[in-house]
PDB file of C-alpha atoms in Angstrom:
ATOM      1  CA  MET A   5      54.851  10.817 -53.570  1.00 46.00           C
ATOM      2  CA  ALA A   6      54.642   9.047 -50.325  1.00 48.00           C
ATOM      3  CA  SER A   7      55.862   5.541 -49.865  1.00 50.00           C
ATOM      4  CA  ASN A   8      54.176   2.843 -47.833  1.00 52.00           C
ATOM      5  CA  ALA A   9      57.449   1.079 -47.276  1.00 50.00           C
ATOM      6  CA  PRO A  10      58.377   0.217 -43.717  1.00 51.00           C
ATOM      7  CA  VAL A  11      61.024   2.178 -41.893  1.00 51.00           C
ATOM      8  CA  GLY A  12      64.524   0.927 -42.454  1.00 48.00           C
ATOM      9  CA  HIS A  13      63.950   0.298 -46.169  1.00 48.00           C
ATOM     10  CA  ILE A  14      65.116   2.467 -48.931  1.00 47.00           C
ATOM     11  CA  ALA A  15      63.205   5.733 -49.007  1.00 47.00           C
ATOM     12  CA  GLU A  16      62.438   7.787 -52.106  1.00 51.00           C
ATOM     13  CA  THR A  17      65.899   9.235 -52.120  1.00 50.00           C
ATOM     14  CA  GLY A  18      67.352   5.831 -52.650  1.00 50.00           C
ATOM     15  CA  THR A  19      69.516   5.816 -49.518  1.00 49.00           C
ATOM     16  CA  PRO A  20      68.831   3.449 -46.672  1.00 50.00           C
ATOM     17  CA  ALA A  21      67.325   4.886 -43.464  1.00 52.00           C
ATOM     18  CA  GLY A  22      69.821   5.923 -40.795  1.00 49.00           C
ATOM     19  CA  VAL A  23      72.636   6.241 -43.350  1.00 48.00           C
ATOM     20  CA  GLY A  24      73.832   9.506 -44.668  1.00 49.00           C
ATOM     21  CA  HIS A  25      73.851  12.375 -42.200  1.00 55.00           C
ATOM     22  CA  GLY A  26      75.705  10.449 -39.677  1.00 57.00           C
ATOM     23  CA  GLU A  27      74.414   7.555 -37.740  1.00 66.00           C
ATOM     24  CA  THR A  28      72.313   8.589 -34.720  1.00 73.00           C
ATOM     25  CA  SER A  29      71.243   6.369 -31.899  1.00 78.00           C
ATOM     26  CA  PHE A  30      68.817   6.694 -28.992  1.00 80.00           C
ATOM     27  CA  PRO A  31      70.334   9.466 -26.754  1.00 76.00           C
ATOM     28  CA  PRO A  32      70.128   7.646 -23.390  1.00 75.00           C
ATOM     29  CA  PHE A  33      72.089   4.771 -24.867  1.00 79.00           C
ATOM     30  CA  ASP A  34      74.690   7.046 -26.413  1.00 81.00           C
ATOM     31  CA  PRO A  35      77.921   6.693 -24.343  1.00 82.00           C
ATOM     32  CA  VAL A  36      78.699  10.375 -24.832  1.00 84.00           C
ATOM     33  CA  ASN A  37      75.524  11.428 -23.005  1.00 83.00           C
ATOM     34  CA  PHE A  38      75.761   8.772 -20.302  1.00 84.00           C
ATOM     35  CA  THR A  39      77.678  10.791 -17.675  1.00 89.00           C
ATOM     36  CA  PRO A  40      75.674  14.049 -17.924  1.00 88.00           C
ATOM     37  CA  MET A  41      72.494  12.041 -17.831  1.00 87.00           C
ATOM     38  CA  LEU A  42      73.581  10.311 -14.644  1.00 89.00           C
ATOM     39  CA  ILE A  43      74.364  13.682 -13.088  1.00 93.00           C
ATOM     40  CA  TRP A  44      70.980  15.100 -14.097  1.00 92.00           C
ATOM     41  CA  LEU A  45      69.267  11.935 -12.955  1.00 92.00           C
ATOM     42  CA  SER A  46      70.898  12.143  -9.525  1.00 96.00           C
ATOM     43  CA  LEU A  47      70.161  15.902  -9.271  1.00 96.00           C
ATOM     44  CA  SER A  48      66.542  15.372 -10.320  1.00 96.00           C
ATOM     45  CA  PHE A  49      66.141  12.405  -7.985  1.00 96.00           C
ATOM     46  CA  GLY A  50      67.753  14.343  -5.119  1.00 96.00           C
ATOM     47  CA  LEU A  51      65.552  17.390  -5.757  1.00 96.00           C
ATOM     48  CA  LEU A  52      62.447  15.187  -6.046  1.00 95.00           C
ATOM     49  CA  TYR A  53      63.436  13.329  -2.889  1.00 95.00           C
ATOM     50  CA  LEU A  54      63.996  16.621  -1.070  1.00 95.00           C
ATOM     51  CA  LEU A  55      60.650  18.017  -2.259  1.00 93.00           C
ATOM     52  CA  MET A  56      58.842  14.824  -1.287  1.00 93.00           C
ATOM     53  CA  THR A  57      60.413  14.574   2.203  1.00 93.00           C
ATOM     54  CA  LYS A  58      60.153  18.262   3.059  1.00 94.00           C
ATOM     55  CA  ILE A  59      56.866  19.317   1.427  1.00 92.00           C
ATOM     56  CA  ALA A  60      54.639  16.561   0.008  1.00 90.00           C
ATOM     57  CA  LEU A  61      55.067  13.739   2.502  1.00 91.00           C
ATOM     58  CA  PRO A  62      54.614  15.960   5.605  1.00 93.00           C
ATOM     59  CA  ARG A  63      51.405  17.291   4.076  1.00 93.00           C
ATOM     60  CA  VAL A  64      50.179  13.769   3.324  1.00 93.00           C
ATOM     61  CA  GLU A  65      51.226  12.684   6.828  1.00 93.00           C
ATOM     62  CA  SER A  66      49.370  15.625   8.431  1.00 94.00           C
ATOM     63  CA  ILE A  67      46.306  14.850   6.307  1.00 95.00           C
ATOM     64  CA  LEU A  68      46.449  11.187   7.331  1.00 95.00           C
ATOM     65  CA  HIS A  69      46.889  12.123  11.011  1.00 95.00           C
ATOM     66  CA  ALA A  70      44.010  14.620  10.754  1.00 96.00           C
ATOM     67  CA  ARG A  71      41.796  12.000   9.118  1.00 96.00           C
ATOM     68  CA  ALA A  72      42.761   9.392  11.719  1.00 96.00           C
ATOM     69  CA  HIS A  73      42.057  11.903  14.492  1.00 96.00           C
ATOM     70  CA  LYS A  74      38.726  12.861  12.885  1.00 96.00           C
ATOM     71  CA  ILE A  75      37.756   9.194  12.484  1.00 96.00           C
ATOM     72  CA  THR A  76      38.742   8.440  16.096  1.00 96.00           C
ATOM     73  CA  THR A  77      36.797  11.482  17.311  1.00 96.00           C
ATOM     74  CA  ASP A  78      33.763  10.559  15.199  1.00 95.00           C
ATOM     75  CA  ILE A  79      33.848   6.971  16.452  1.00 96.00           C
ATOM     76  CA  GLY A  80      34.105   8.224  20.037  1.00 95.00           C
ATOM     77  CA  GLU A  81      31.163  10.578  19.490  1.00 95.00           C
ATOM     78  CA  ALA A  82      29.171   7.805  17.820  1.00 96.00           C
ATOM     79  CA  ASN A  83      29.859   5.496  20.764  1.00 95.00           C
ATOM     80  CA  ALA A  84      28.836   8.278  23.173  1.00 95.00           C
ATOM     81  CA  PHE A  85      25.654   8.894  21.185  1.00 94.00           C
ATOM     82  CA  ARG A  86      24.924   5.165  21.100  1.00 95.00           C
ATOM     83  CA  ALA A  87      25.456   4.893  24.857  1.00 94.00           C
ATOM     84  CA  ARG A  88      23.252   7.935  25.422  1.00 95.00           C
ATOM     85  CA  SER A  89      20.561   6.550  23.105  1.00 95.00           C
ATOM     86  CA  GLU A  90      20.702   3.194  24.906  1.00 95.00           C
ATOM     87  CA  GLU A  91      20.299   5.020  28.233  1.00 94.00           C
ATOM     88  CA  ASP A  92      17.414   7.019  26.801  1.00 95.00           C
ATOM     89  CA  ALA A  93      15.837   3.836  25.430  1.00 95.00           C
ATOM     90  CA  ALA A  94      16.181   2.175  28.843  1.00 94.00           C
ATOM     91  CA  ALA A  95      14.670   5.253  30.515  1.00 95.00           C
ATOM     92  CA  HIS A  96      11.868   5.247  27.948  1.00 95.00           C
ATOM     93  CA  ALA A  97      11.208   1.544  28.549  1.00 95.00           C
ATOM     94  CA  LYS A  98      11.202   2.183  32.297  1.00 94.00           C
ATOM     95  CA  THR A  99       8.760   5.064  31.859  1.00 95.00           C
ATOM     96  CA  ILE A 100       6.498   2.885  29.724  1.00 96.00           C
ATOM     97  CA  ALA A 101       6.663   0.082  32.290  1.00 95.00           C
ATOM     98  CA  GLU A 102       5.802   2.510  35.088  1.00 95.00           C
ATOM     99  CA  ALA A 103       2.928   3.933  33.049  1.00 95.00           C
ATOM    100  CA  LYS A 104       1.631   0.430  32.358  1.00 95.00           C
ATOM    101  CA  ALA A 105       1.885  -0.432  36.052  1.00 95.00           C
ATOM    102  CA  LYS A 106       0.033   2.780  37.005  1.00 94.00           C
ATOM    103  CA  ALA A 107      -2.613   2.128  34.369  1.00 95.00           C
ATOM    104  CA  LEU A 108      -3.052  -1.452  35.603  1.00 94.00           C
ATOM    105  CA  ALA A 109      -3.283  -0.292  39.224  1.00 94.00           C
ATOM    106  CA  LEU A 110      -5.777   2.409  38.261  1.00 94.00           C
ATOM    107  CA  ALA A 111      -7.830  -0.103  36.257  1.00 95.00           C
ATOM    108  CA  GLN A 112      -7.839  -2.549  39.179  1.00 95.00           C
ATOM    109  CA  GLU A 113      -8.761   0.219  41.616  1.00 94.00           C
ATOM    110  CA  THR A 114     -11.547   1.434  39.342  1.00 94.00           C
ATOM    111  CA  HIS A 115     -12.779  -2.127  38.859  1.00 94.00           C
ATOM    112  CA  ALA A 116     -12.791  -2.721  42.609  1.00 94.00           C
ATOM    113  CA  ARG A 117     -14.578   0.598  43.261  1.00 94.00           C
ATOM    114  CA  LEU A 118     -17.174  -0.081  40.558  1.00 94.00           C
ATOM    115  CA  THR A 119     -17.675  -3.616  41.849  1.00 94.00           C
ATOM    116  CA  ALA A 120     -18.187  -2.301  45.391  1.00 93.00           C
ATOM    117  CA  GLU A 121     -20.587   0.386  44.160  1.00 93.00           C
ATOM    118  CA  SER A 122     -22.445  -2.162  42.069  1.00 94.00           C
ATOM    119  CA  GLU A 123     -22.689  -4.546  45.039  1.00 93.00           C
ATOM    120  CA  ALA A 124     -23.877  -1.709  47.303  1.00 93.00           C
ATOM    121  CA  ASN A 125     -26.479  -0.670  44.719  1.00 93.00           C
ATOM    122  CA  ARG A 126     -27.584  -4.285  44.325  1.00 92.00           C
ATOM    123  CA  LEU A 127     -27.945  -4.735  48.077  1.00 92.00           C
ATOM    124  CA  ALA A 128     -29.849  -1.443  48.398  1.00 93.00           C
ATOM    125  CA  LEU A 129     -32.126  -2.435  45.527  1.00 92.00           C
ATOM    126  CA  GLU A 130     -32.691  -5.900  47.042  1.00 93.00           C
ATOM    127  CA  ALA A 131     -33.509  -4.306  50.401  1.00 92.00           C
ATOM    128  CA  GLU A 132     -35.928  -1.900  48.731  1.00 92.00           C
ATOM    129  CA  LEU A 133     -37.539  -4.714  46.729  1.00 93.00           C
ATOM    130  CA  ASN A 134     -37.788  -6.892  49.856  1.00 93.00           C
ATOM    131  CA  ALA A 135     -39.403  -3.966  51.716  1.00 92.00           C
ATOM    132  CA  ARG A 136     -41.872  -3.422  48.870  1.00 92.00           C
ATOM    133  CA  LEU A 137     -42.565  -7.162  48.739  1.00 92.00           C
ATOM    134  CA  ALA A 138     -43.205  -7.257  52.477  1.00 92.00           C
ATOM    135  CA  ALA A 139     -45.452  -4.177  52.213  1.00 91.00           C
ATOM    136  CA  SER A 140     -47.289  -5.743  49.270  1.00 92.00           C
ATOM    137  CA  GLU A 141     -47.722  -9.027  51.156  1.00 91.00           C
ATOM    138  CA  SER A 142     -49.051  -7.211  54.230  1.00 91.00           C
ATOM    139  CA  GLN A 143     -51.379  -5.172  51.995  1.00 90.00           C
ATOM    140  CA  ILE A 144     -52.561  -8.377  50.318  1.00 91.00           C
ATOM    141  CA  LEU A 145     -53.156  -9.980  53.702  1.00 88.00           C
ATOM    142  CA  ALA A 146     -55.053  -6.890  54.885  1.00 88.00           C
ATOM    143  CA  MET A 147     -57.152  -6.852  51.734  1.00 85.00           C
ATOM    144  CA  LYS A 148     -57.743 -10.578  52.079  1.00 83.00           C
ATOM    145  CA  ALA A 149     -58.821 -10.130  55.675  1.00 81.00           C
ATOM    146  CA  LYS A 150     -61.068  -7.231  54.700  1.00 80.00           C
ATOM    147  CA  ALA A 151     -62.474  -9.272  51.812  1.00 77.00           C
ATOM    148  CA  MET A 152     -63.025 -12.213  54.131  1.00 74.00           C
ATOM    149  CA  GLY A 153     -64.837  -9.888  56.522  1.00 73.00           C
ATOM    150  CA  ASN A 154     -66.990  -8.632  53.684  1.00 76.00           C
ATOM    151  CA  ILE A 155     -67.630 -12.180  52.489  1.00 76.00           C
ATOM    152  CA  GLU A 156     -69.617 -12.974  55.621  1.00 75.00           C
ATOM    153  CA  ALA A 157     -71.697  -9.833  55.156  1.00 78.00           C
ATOM    154  CA  ILE A 158     -72.153 -10.533  51.423  1.00 79.00           C
ATOM    155  CA  ALA A 159     -72.935 -14.194  52.106  1.00 77.00           C
ATOM    156  CA  SER A 160     -75.459 -13.286  54.758  1.00 78.00           C
ATOM    157  CA  GLU A 161     -77.109 -10.711  52.479  1.00 82.00           C
ATOM    158  CA  ALA A 162     -77.137 -13.159  49.567  1.00 83.00           C
ATOM    159  CA  ALA A 163     -78.562 -15.926  51.758  1.00 80.00           C
ATOM    160  CA  ALA A 164     -81.210 -13.556  53.102  1.00 81.00           C
ATOM    161  CA  ALA A 165     -82.133 -12.451  49.588  1.00 84.00           C
ATOM    162  CA  ILE A 166     -82.331 -16.060  48.367  1.00 85.00           C
ATOM    163  CA  VAL A 167     -84.461 -17.158  51.312  1.00 81.00           C
ATOM    164  CA  ARG A 168     -86.728 -14.100  50.959  1.00 83.00           C
ATOM    165  CA  HIS A 169     -87.108 -14.734  47.263  1.00 85.00           C
ATOM    166  CA  ILE A 170     -87.885 -18.414  47.693  1.00 86.00           C
ATOM    167  CA  THR A 171     -90.115 -18.101  50.751  1.00 85.00           C
ATOM    168  CA  GLY A 172     -91.343 -14.590  50.354  1.00 82.00           C
ATOM    169  CA  LYS A 173     -91.007 -14.025  54.137  1.00 81.00           C
ATOM    170  CA  PRO A 174     -88.550 -11.865  56.043  1.00 80.00           C
ATOM    171  CA  VAL A 175     -85.414 -13.764  57.078  1.00 77.00           C
ATOM    172  CA  ASP A 176     -83.942 -14.141  60.596  1.00 79.00           C
ATOM    173  CA  GLN A 177     -80.421 -12.648  60.444  1.00 79.00           C
ATOM    174  CA  GLU A 178     -79.215 -14.584  63.479  1.00 80.00           C
ATOM    175  CA  ALA A 179     -80.117 -17.901  61.896  1.00 78.00           C
ATOM    176  CA  ILE A 180     -78.221 -16.980  58.737  1.00 77.00           C
ATOM    177  CA  ALA A 181     -75.140 -15.910  60.795  1.00 77.00           C
ATOM    178  CA  ARG A 182     -75.179 -19.259  62.664  1.00 81.00           C
ATOM    179  CA  ALA A 183     -75.431 -21.181  59.381  1.00 77.00           C
ATOM    180  CA  ILE A 184     -72.514 -19.250  57.902  1.00 75.00           C
ATOM    181  CA  ALA A 185     -70.406 -19.796  61.043  1.00 76.00           C
ATOM    182  CA  LYS A 186     -71.026 -23.545  60.847  1.00 78.00           C
ATOM    183  CA  SER A 187     -69.820 -23.630  57.241  1.00 73.00           C
ATOM    184  CA  LYS A 188     -66.433 -22.051  58.105  1.00 68.00           C
ATOM    185  CA  PRO A 189     -63.556 -24.500  58.222  1.00 62.00           C
TER     186      PRO A 189
END
């Protein structure tokens, strides 16, 4: 049967704990074991120190130096890449500026050429229209003169027909021509 009694109380056998087979204490605190433990402690510490200084710490140091070198190299490469990208960006901006300047110059040149062509076409068209207008005016004047020349003949024929119809006698053409000439302004 198991007991729920705390340690140090009387167990089932009836004897107090730690009494009977000889009193034992915690070995590191036992004065008999103190000297050998110090020797083993110093040997273990010395061996651990030797292992750490000769094997582990040099490896850690080489790893740290390698990492520092890698970081320094990476930072240097990153700075070089950044400088190169900034140069490329400046070159790209310069190229864009040059392209814009060329495009603007080409647009201005094209505008000037088209304006000159348009002005030349306008002047040619105006000259052609002025020539047609002058030809039309001269044609109108010629037709007017011809019509005016025919008016006298028509007027004399009409007057002769009217006089012949009213009087029933043949008409004197010279008298009609004199009457028409008197009526001219």
